[in-house]
PDB file of C-alpha atoms in Angstrom:
ATOM      1  CA  MET A   1      29.845  36.089  -4.594  1.00 45.00           C
ATOM      2  CA  PRO A   2      31.499  32.727  -2.048  1.00 44.00           C
ATOM      3  CA  HIS A   3      28.734  33.232  -0.252  1.00 37.00           C
ATOM      4  CA  ARG A   4      25.826  32.895  -2.495  1.00 37.00           C
ATOM      5  CA  SER A   5      27.458  30.223  -3.517  1.00 32.00           C
ATOM      6  CA  ILE A   6      27.497  29.015   0.186  1.00 35.00           C
ATOM      7  CA  ARG A   7      23.155  29.926   0.724  1.00 34.00           C
ATOM      8  CA  ARG A   8      22.386  28.217  -2.399  1.00 35.00           C
ATOM      9  CA  ALA A   9      24.594  24.847  -1.432  1.00 34.00           C
ATOM     10  CA  ALA A  10      22.327  25.625   1.834  1.00 31.00           C
ATOM     11  CA  LEU A  11      19.487  25.883   0.495  1.00 33.00           C
ATOM     12  CA  ALA A  12      19.700  22.928  -2.497  1.00 33.00           C
ATOM     13  CA  LEU A  13      20.310  20.480   0.358  1.00 32.00           C
ATOM     14  CA  ALA A  14      17.396  21.824   2.809  1.00 32.00           C
ATOM     15  CA  ALA A  15      15.062  21.509  -0.451  1.00 32.00           C
ATOM     16  CA  LEU A  16      16.384  17.578  -1.354  1.00 31.00           C
ATOM     17  CA  SER A  17      16.671  16.550   2.879  1.00 33.00           C
ATOM     18  CA  LEU A  18      12.628  18.351   2.973  1.00 33.00           C
ATOM     19  CA  ALA A  19      12.307  15.675  -0.789  1.00 34.00           C
ATOM     20  CA  SER A  20      14.098  12.944   0.878  1.00 36.00           C
ATOM     21  CA  GLY A  21      11.323  13.731   4.577  1.00 42.00           C
ATOM     22  CA  LEU A  22       8.620  14.394   1.854  1.00 41.00           C
ATOM     23  CA  ALA A  23       8.987  10.935   0.441  1.00 44.00           C
ATOM     24  CA  ALA A  24       9.685   8.711   3.591  1.00 46.00           C
ATOM     25  CA  CYS A  25       6.468  10.374   4.614  1.00 51.00           C
ATOM     26  CA  ALA A  26       4.856   9.356   1.054  1.00 47.00           C
ATOM     27  CA  ASN A  27       5.997   6.078   1.550  1.00 89.00           C
ATOM     28  CA  PRO A  28       5.577   4.179   4.245  1.00 95.00           C
ATOM     29  CA  VAL A  29       5.320  -0.143   4.309  1.00 97.00           C
ATOM     30  CA  ALA A  30       2.202  -1.125   3.067  1.00 96.00           C
ATOM     31  CA  LEU A  31       0.853  -3.744   5.476  1.00 97.00           C
ATOM     32  CA  GLU A  32      -2.465  -5.723   5.267  1.00 96.00           C
ATOM     33  CA  ARG A  33      -4.850  -5.648   8.223  1.00 96.00           C
ATOM     34  CA  ALA A  34      -5.099  -8.529  10.788  1.00 97.00           C
ATOM     35  CA  ASP A  35      -9.217  -9.381  10.169  1.00 96.00           C
ATOM     36  CA  ASP A  36      -9.356  -7.843  13.968  1.00 96.00           C
ATOM     37  CA  GLY A  37      -7.330  -5.867  13.271  1.00 96.00           C
ATOM     38  CA  ILE A  38     -10.307  -1.915  13.922  1.00 96.00           C
ATOM     39  CA  ASP A  39     -11.204  -3.557  17.880  1.00 96.00           C
ATOM     40  CA  ALA A  40     -10.625  -0.968  20.933  1.00 96.00           C
ATOM     41  CA  ALA A  41      -7.687  -2.999  22.266  1.00 97.00           C
ATOM     42  CA  CYS A  42      -5.429  -2.980  19.249  1.00 97.00           C
ATOM     43  CA  ALA A  43      -5.796   0.304  18.885  1.00 97.00           C
ATOM     44  CA  ASP A  44      -4.480   1.203  22.248  1.00 96.00           C
ATOM     45  CA  ILE A  45      -1.404  -1.222  21.485  1.00 97.00           C
ATOM     46  CA  ILE A  46      -0.241   0.993  18.254  1.00 97.00           C
ATOM     47  CA  VAL A  47      -1.182   4.633  20.655  1.00 97.00           C
ATOM     48  CA  ARG A  48       1.483   3.042  22.684  1.00 98.00           C
ATOM     49  CA  LEU A  49       3.917   1.135  20.875  1.00 98.00           C
ATOM     50  CA  PRO A  50       7.311   2.465  20.568  1.00 98.00           C
ATOM     51  CA  ASP A  51       9.661   4.751  18.501  1.00 98.00           C
ATOM     52  CA  SER A  52      12.126   1.947  18.442  1.00 97.00           C
ATOM     53  CA  VAL A  53      12.570  -1.559  18.594  1.00 97.00           C
ATOM     54  CA  ALA A  54      15.749  -2.923  19.474  1.00 96.00           C
ATOM     55  CA  ASP A  55      17.173   0.373  18.334  1.00 96.00           C
ATOM     56  CA  LEU A  56      15.243   0.419  15.371  1.00 97.00           C
ATOM     57  CA  ASP A  57      13.737   3.153  13.614  1.00 97.00           C
ATOM     58  CA  ARG A  58       9.331   2.975  13.547  1.00 98.00           C
ATOM     59  CA  ARG A  59       7.938   3.289  10.091  1.00 98.00           C
ATOM     60  CA  GLU A  60       4.461   4.398   8.983  1.00 97.00           C
ATOM     61  CA  THR A  61       2.037   2.002   7.665  1.00 97.00           C
ATOM     62  CA  ASN A  62      -0.796   2.300   5.973  1.00 97.00           C
ATOM     63  CA  ALA A  63      -3.408  -0.214   8.078  1.00 97.00           C
ATOM     64  CA  GLN A  64      -5.009  -0.026  10.914  1.00 96.00           C
ATOM     65  CA  GLY A  65      -3.435  -2.161  13.873  1.00 97.00           C
ATOM     66  CA  THR A  66      -0.159  -2.979  12.676  1.00 98.00           C
ATOM     67  CA  GLY A  67       3.797  -1.578  13.365  1.00 98.00           C
ATOM     68  CA  ALA A  68       6.777  -1.344  11.512  1.00 98.00           C
ATOM     69  CA  TRP A  69      10.583  -0.828  12.030  1.00 98.00           C
ATOM     70  CA  GLY A  70      13.566  -0.766  10.344  1.00 97.00           C
ATOM     71  CA  SER A  71      14.227  -0.594   7.439  1.00 95.00           C
ATOM     72  CA  PRO A  72      14.841  -2.310   5.038  1.00 96.00           C
ATOM     73  CA  THR A  73      11.376  -3.308   7.572  1.00 96.00           C
ATOM     74  CA  SER A  74      12.986  -5.703  10.016  1.00 97.00           C
ATOM     75  CA  VAL A  75       9.756  -5.729  12.154  1.00 98.00           C
ATOM     76  CA  ILE A  76       5.996  -5.441  11.455  1.00 98.00           C
ATOM     77  CA  LEU A  77       3.122  -6.304  14.216  1.00 98.00           C
ATOM     78  CA  ARG A  78      -0.146  -7.023  13.752  1.00 98.00           C
ATOM     79  CA  CYS A  79      -2.744  -6.914  15.815  1.00 98.00           C
ATOM     80  CA  GLY A  80      -6.081  -9.290  15.535  1.00 98.00           C
ATOM     81  CA  VAL A  81      -4.757 -12.011  14.129  1.00 98.00           C
ATOM     82  CA  GLU A  82      -6.639 -14.873  14.681  1.00 96.00           C
ATOM     83  CA  VAL A  83      -5.929 -16.926  18.312  1.00 96.00           C
ATOM     84  CA  PRO A  84      -3.817 -18.673  19.165  1.00 95.00           C
ATOM     85  CA  GLY A  85      -5.882 -22.217  20.128  1.00 92.00           C
ATOM     86  CA  PRO A  86      -3.630 -24.647  22.147  1.00 92.00           C
ATOM     87  CA  THR A  87      -0.131 -25.763  20.231  1.00 92.00           C
ATOM     88  CA  THR A  88       2.289 -27.725  20.245  1.00 92.00           C
ATOM     89  CA  LEU A  89       4.722 -24.831  19.217  1.00 95.00           C
ATOM     90  CA  PRO A  90       8.211 -23.370  21.518  1.00 95.00           C
ATOM     91  CA  CYS A  91       5.563 -21.223  23.354  1.00 95.00           C
ATOM     92  CA  ASN A  92       8.130 -17.787  26.473  1.00 94.00           C
ATOM     93  CA  ALA A  93       7.021 -14.580  28.583  1.00 95.00           C
ATOM     94  CA  VAL A  94       8.544 -11.561  27.577  1.00 96.00           C
ATOM     95  CA  ASN A  95       7.824  -8.967  30.519  1.00 96.00           C
ATOM     96  CA  GLY A  96       4.330 -10.928  31.501  1.00 94.00           C
ATOM     97  CA  VAL A  97       3.463 -11.630  27.910  1.00 96.00           C
ATOM     98  CA  ASP A  98       3.414 -15.497  25.944  1.00 96.00           C
ATOM     99  CA  TRP A  99       4.100 -15.747  22.926  1.00 97.00           C
ATOM    100  CA  VAL A 100       3.686 -18.501  20.390  1.00 97.00           C
ATOM    101  CA  THR A 101       6.993 -18.503  18.386  1.00 97.00           C
ATOM    102  CA  ASP A 102       6.599 -20.583  14.506  1.00 97.00           C
ATOM    103  CA  ASP A 103      10.292 -20.761  13.512  1.00 97.00           C
ATOM    104  CA  SER A 104       9.186 -22.842  10.174  1.00 96.00           C
ATOM    105  CA  ASP A 105       9.681 -19.989   7.937  1.00 96.00           C
ATOM    106  CA  ALA A 106      13.401 -18.865   9.553  1.00 96.00           C
ATOM    107  CA  PRO A 107      15.204 -16.453   9.928  1.00 97.00           C
ATOM    108  CA  ASN A 108      11.789 -14.496   9.607  1.00 97.00           C
ATOM    109  CA  TYR A 109      10.309 -15.267  12.680  1.00 97.00           C
ATOM    110  CA  ARG A 110       6.250 -15.258  14.474  1.00 98.00           C
ATOM    111  CA  PHE A 111       6.192 -14.788  17.050  1.00 98.00           C
ATOM    112  CA  VAL A 112       2.167 -14.911  18.374  1.00 98.00           C
ATOM    113  CA  THR A 113       0.328 -13.726  21.411  1.00 97.00           C
ATOM    114  CA  TYR A 114      -1.370 -16.339  23.734  1.00 97.00           C
ATOM    115  CA  GLY A 115      -4.052 -15.804  26.530  1.00 96.00           C
ATOM    116  CA  ARG A 116      -5.008 -12.020  25.174  1.00 96.00           C
ATOM    117  CA  THR A 117      -7.843 -11.207  22.987  1.00 96.00           C
ATOM    118  CA  PRO A 118      -7.216 -10.372  20.591  1.00 97.00           C
ATOM    119  CA  ALA A 119      -3.927 -11.670  19.376  1.00 98.00           C
ATOM    120  CA  THR A 120      -1.421 -10.089  18.126  1.00 98.00           C
ATOM    121  CA  GLU A 121       1.854 -11.097  15.885  1.00 98.00           C
ATOM    122  CA  VAL A 122       5.300  -9.710  15.706  1.00 98.00           C
ATOM    123  CA  ILE A 123       7.314 -11.009  12.114  1.00 98.00           C
ATOM    124  CA  ILE A 124      10.623 -10.663  12.097  1.00 97.00           C
ATOM    125  CA  ASN A 125      13.966 -10.817   9.957  1.00 97.00           C
ATOM    126  CA  GLY A 126      16.217 -12.853  12.614  1.00 95.00           C
ATOM    127  CA  ASP A 127      19.051 -11.691  10.526  1.00 96.00           C
ATOM    128  CA  ALA A 128      18.618  -8.250  11.518  1.00 96.00           C
ATOM    129  CA  VAL A 129      17.657  -8.041  15.378  1.00 96.00           C
ATOM    130  CA  ALA A 130      16.962 -10.574  18.303  1.00 94.00           C
ATOM    131  CA  GLY A 131      13.653 -11.564  18.386  1.00 92.00           C
ATOM    132  CA  SER A 132      13.336 -11.358  22.861  1.00 93.00           C
ATOM    133  CA  THR A 133      14.135  -7.727  22.303  1.00 96.00           C
ATOM    134  CA  VAL A 134      11.628  -7.044  20.204  1.00 97.00           C
ATOM    135  CA  LEU A 135       9.028  -8.319  22.101  1.00 97.00           C
ATOM    136  CA  ALA A 136      11.093  -6.778  25.769  1.00 97.00           C
ATOM    137  CA  ASP A 137      10.645  -3.630  23.544  1.00 97.00           C
ATOM    138  CA  LEU A 138       7.023  -3.883  22.412  1.00 98.00           C
ATOM    139  CA  SER A 139       6.064  -6.222  25.740  1.00 95.00           C
ATOM    140  CA  ALA A 140       4.322  -2.971  27.021  1.00 96.00           C
ATOM    141  CA  ALA A 141       2.108  -2.398  24.887  1.00 98.00           C
ATOM    142  CA  VAL A 142       1.188  -5.468  24.243  1.00 97.00           C
ATOM    143  CA  SER A 143       0.113  -6.316  28.252  1.00 96.00           C
ATOM    144  CA  THR A 144      -2.669  -3.207  28.056  1.00 96.00           C
ATOM    145  CA  ILE A 145      -4.497  -6.702  26.670  1.00 95.00           C
ATOM    146  CA  PRO A 146      -5.732  -8.067  29.031  1.00 94.00           C
ATOM    147  CA  VAL A 147      -4.622 -11.638  30.643  1.00 94.00           C
ATOM    148  CA  ASP A 148      -7.243 -14.300  29.600  1.00 92.00           C
ATOM    149  CA  GLY A 149      -5.554 -17.230  29.928  1.00 89.00           C
ATOM    150  CA  GLY A 150      -1.655 -17.952  29.306  1.00 88.00           C
ATOM    151  CA  CYS A 151       1.262 -20.638  28.426  1.00 86.00           C
ATOM    152  CA  VAL A 152       0.984 -24.399  30.221  1.00 81.00           C
ATOM    153  CA  SER A 153       3.983 -27.042  29.735  1.00 66.00           C
ATOM    154  CA  TYR A 154       2.631 -30.048  28.473  1.00 60.00           C
ATOM    155  CA  ASP A 155       3.089 -31.768  32.552  1.00 60.00           C
ATOM    156  CA  ASP A 156       1.049 -29.258  33.776  1.00 57.00           C
ATOM    157  CA  ALA A 157      -1.862 -28.861  31.025  1.00 55.00           C
ATOM    158  CA  THR A 158      -5.383 -31.100  32.677  1.00 59.00           C
ATOM    159  CA  PRO A 159      -5.165 -34.113  31.650  1.00 58.00           C
ATOM    160  CA  VAL A 160      -8.891 -35.006  29.376  1.00 59.00           C
ATOM    161  CA  PRO A 161     -10.659 -37.967  30.582  1.00 65.00           C
ATOM    162  CA  THR A 162     -10.893 -41.460  28.694  1.00 64.00           C
ATOM    163  CA  PRO A 163     -14.124 -42.201  27.237  1.00 68.00           C
ATOM    164  CA  THR A 164     -15.412 -45.630  28.737  1.00 67.00           C
ATOM    165  CA  ASN A 165     -17.598 -47.477  27.324  1.00 68.00           C
ATOM    166  CA  GLU A 166     -19.598 -48.020  30.395  1.00 62.00           C
ATOM    167  CA  ASP A 167     -23.368 -46.804  30.441  1.00 52.00           C
TER     168      ASP A 167
END
């Protein structure tokens, strides 16, 4: 009789584990696809995304060109966002990828690739993970989009000539 109870408990645990696994598969992270998220370059990034970033496990998402990590979700990636133009926001290179940093919603930080088309956005919860670690973990996938520009400091920017009234 004790073997039957152990077997039933094991079967119940297995069924519970299976149900939990199915529930996780049935509830992907709900995200909105970026306007250019269907770009083939975004597909190249998505297939190369790591299984974990900053020790957070990757999660399934419901939108093309997206990725998410952590439970609760602490990192979101969307490829195909609007390419940033010149900006005064900080721009830093991490493993060969330039990122513009927007901290206006801290502790949530938004990083957008600079000098790559389509652009990729990464939003992190700074209370849960370090942005530099996340960006380092994602740089190999994101670097598949060719570079077509990059960050420059104000001092290194080419000055625009001032118009004169001379004819």
